[in-house]
Amino acid sequence: MDADTLLARRYRLLGHHSPLFYREPLHIVRGEGVWLWDADGRRYLDCYHNVPCVGHCHPRVVEAIARQAATLNVHTRYLHEGILDYAERLTAKFDDPLDSLMLACSGSEANELALRM
């Protein structure tokens, strides 16, 4: 699909107010490690997304996501040991008095949570 058709489809489905990077948006089709590839096969060094943490498509992260999705995919408003096990492992890395956490799905949600607190 050419870029103009893809852009028109995006505007129709996501609206004109959903931001894009760059005057000529990149059509990214895959990522691996610190690299992204566009539809024409050009490779880009990704210094923006989750790359500083683990990179794109890290095998251990992909396996963990697949394992969890095959087991359960719910939010934290139900009792579930998995989220509690994760919270215990994560908070054990903090110094006192940081002994609990609140989870958010996006930076905007985290900012909203911080303002409410």
Coordinates of C-alpha atoms in Angstrom, one line a residue:
M1 CA 0.0 0.0 0.0
D2 CA 1.5 3.4 -1.0
A3 CA 2.0 6.1 1.7
D4 CA -0.8 8.4 0.5
T5 CA -3.4 5.5 0.6
L6 CA -2.1 4.5 4.0
L7 CA -2.2 8.0 5.3
A8 CA -5.8 8.5 4.0
R9 CA -6.8 5.2 5.7
R10 CA -5.2 6.3 8.9
Y11 CA -7.0 9.7 8.9
R12 CA -10.3 7.9 8.2
L13 CA -9.9 5.4 11.0
L14 CA -7.9 7.4 13.6
G15 CA -8.8 10.9 12.8
H16 CA -6.6 13.9 11.9
H17 CA -5.7 14.7 15.5
S18 CA -3.7 11.5 16.1
P19 CA -0.2 12.8 15.8
L20 CA 2.5 11.5 13.4
F21 CA 6.2 12.1 13.4
Y22 CA 7.7 13.9 10.5
R23 CA 6.3 15.8 7.6
E24 CA 6.6 12.7 5.5
P25 CA 5.6 9.9 8.0
L26 CA 7.7 6.8 8.1
H27 CA 5.9 3.5 7.2
I28 CA 7.5 1.3 9.7
V29 CA 6.9 -2.5 9.2
R30 CA 9.1 -4.2 11.8
G31 CA 11.6 -3.8 14.5
E32 CA 14.4 -5.8 16.1
G33 CA 16.7 -4.8 18.8
V34 CA 17.6 -1.1 18.3
W35 CA 16.5 -1.1 14.6
L36 CA 13.3 -0.3 12.8
W37 CA 12.7 -1.0 9.1
D38 CA 10.4 0.8 6.8
A39 CA 8.3 -0.6 3.9
D40 CA 11.2 0.0 1.5
G41 CA 13.7 -1.9 3.5
R42 CA 15.5 1.1 4.9
R43 CA 16.9 0.6 8.4
Y44 CA 16.7 3.3 11.2
L45 CA 18.4 3.4 14.5
D46 CA 15.6 3.8 17.1
C47 CA 16.6 6.0 20.0
Y48 CA 13.0 6.8 21.0
H49 CA 10.8 3.9 21.9
N50 CA 11.6 1.2 24.5
V51 CA 15.0 0.6 23.0
P52 CA 17.0 1.8 26.0
C53 CA 15.3 -0.9 28.0
V54 CA 15.3 -4.1 26.0
G55 CA 14.8 -3.2 22.3
H56 CA 12.2 -4.3 19.8
C57 CA 11.1 -7.9 19.8
H58 CA 13.5 -9.1 22.5
P59 CA 13.0 -12.9 22.6
R60 CA 12.5 -13.1 26.4
V61 CA 10.0 -10.3 26.4
V62 CA 8.1 -11.8 23.4
E63 CA 8.0 -15.2 25.2
A64 CA 6.8 -13.6 28.5
I65 CA 4.1 -11.7 26.7
A66 CA 2.9 -14.8 24.8
R67 CA 3.0 -16.9 28.0
Q68 CA 0.9 -14.3 29.9
A69 CA -1.6 -13.8 27.0
A70 CA -2.1 -17.5 26.8
T71 CA -2.9 -17.6 30.5
L72 CA -4.8 -14.4 31.3
N73 CA -5.2 -10.9 30.0
V74 CA -7.1 -8.7 32.5
H75 CA -6.6 -5.5 34.3
T76 CA -5.7 -5.1 38.0
R77 CA -9.3 -4.9 39.2
Y78 CA -9.5 -8.6 39.7
L79 CA -7.5 -10.6 42.2
H80 CA -4.7 -12.3 40.4
E81 CA -1.4 -13.7 41.8
G82 CA 0.6 -12.8 38.7
I83 CA 0.4 -9.0 39.2
L84 CA 1.1 -9.4 42.9
D85 CA 4.2 -11.6 42.2
Y86 CA 5.4 -8.9 39.8
A87 CA 4.7 -6.1 42.3
E88 CA 6.7 -7.9 45.0
R89 CA 9.7 -8.5 42.7
L90 CA 9.7 -4.9 41.5
T91 CA 9.2 -3.2 44.9
A92 CA 11.9 -5.4 46.4
K93 CA 14.4 -3.4 44.3
F94 CA 13.4 -0.1 45.9
D95 CA 14.7 1.5 49.0
D96 CA 12.4 2.2 51.9
P97 CA 9.8 3.8 52.1
L98 CA 9.0 2.8 48.5
D99 CA 7.1 -0.4 49.1
S100 CA 4.1 -0.2 46.8
L101 CA 3.3 0.7 43.2
M102 CA 0.5 1.9 41.0
L103 CA 0.5 0.8 37.4
A104 CA -0.4 2.8 34.3
C105 CA -0.6 1.9 30.6
S106 CA 0.8 5.2 29.2
G107 CA 2.7 8.3 30.0
S108 CA -0.5 10.3 29.9
E109 CA -2.1 7.9 32.4
A110 CA 0.9 8.1 34.7
N111 CA 0.9 11.9 34.6
E112 CA -2.9 11.9 35.4
L113 CA -2.2 9.5 38.3
A114 CA 0.6 11.7 39.6
L115 CA -1.6 14.8 39.5
R116 CA -4.4 12.9 41.4
M117 CA -1.9 11.9 44.1

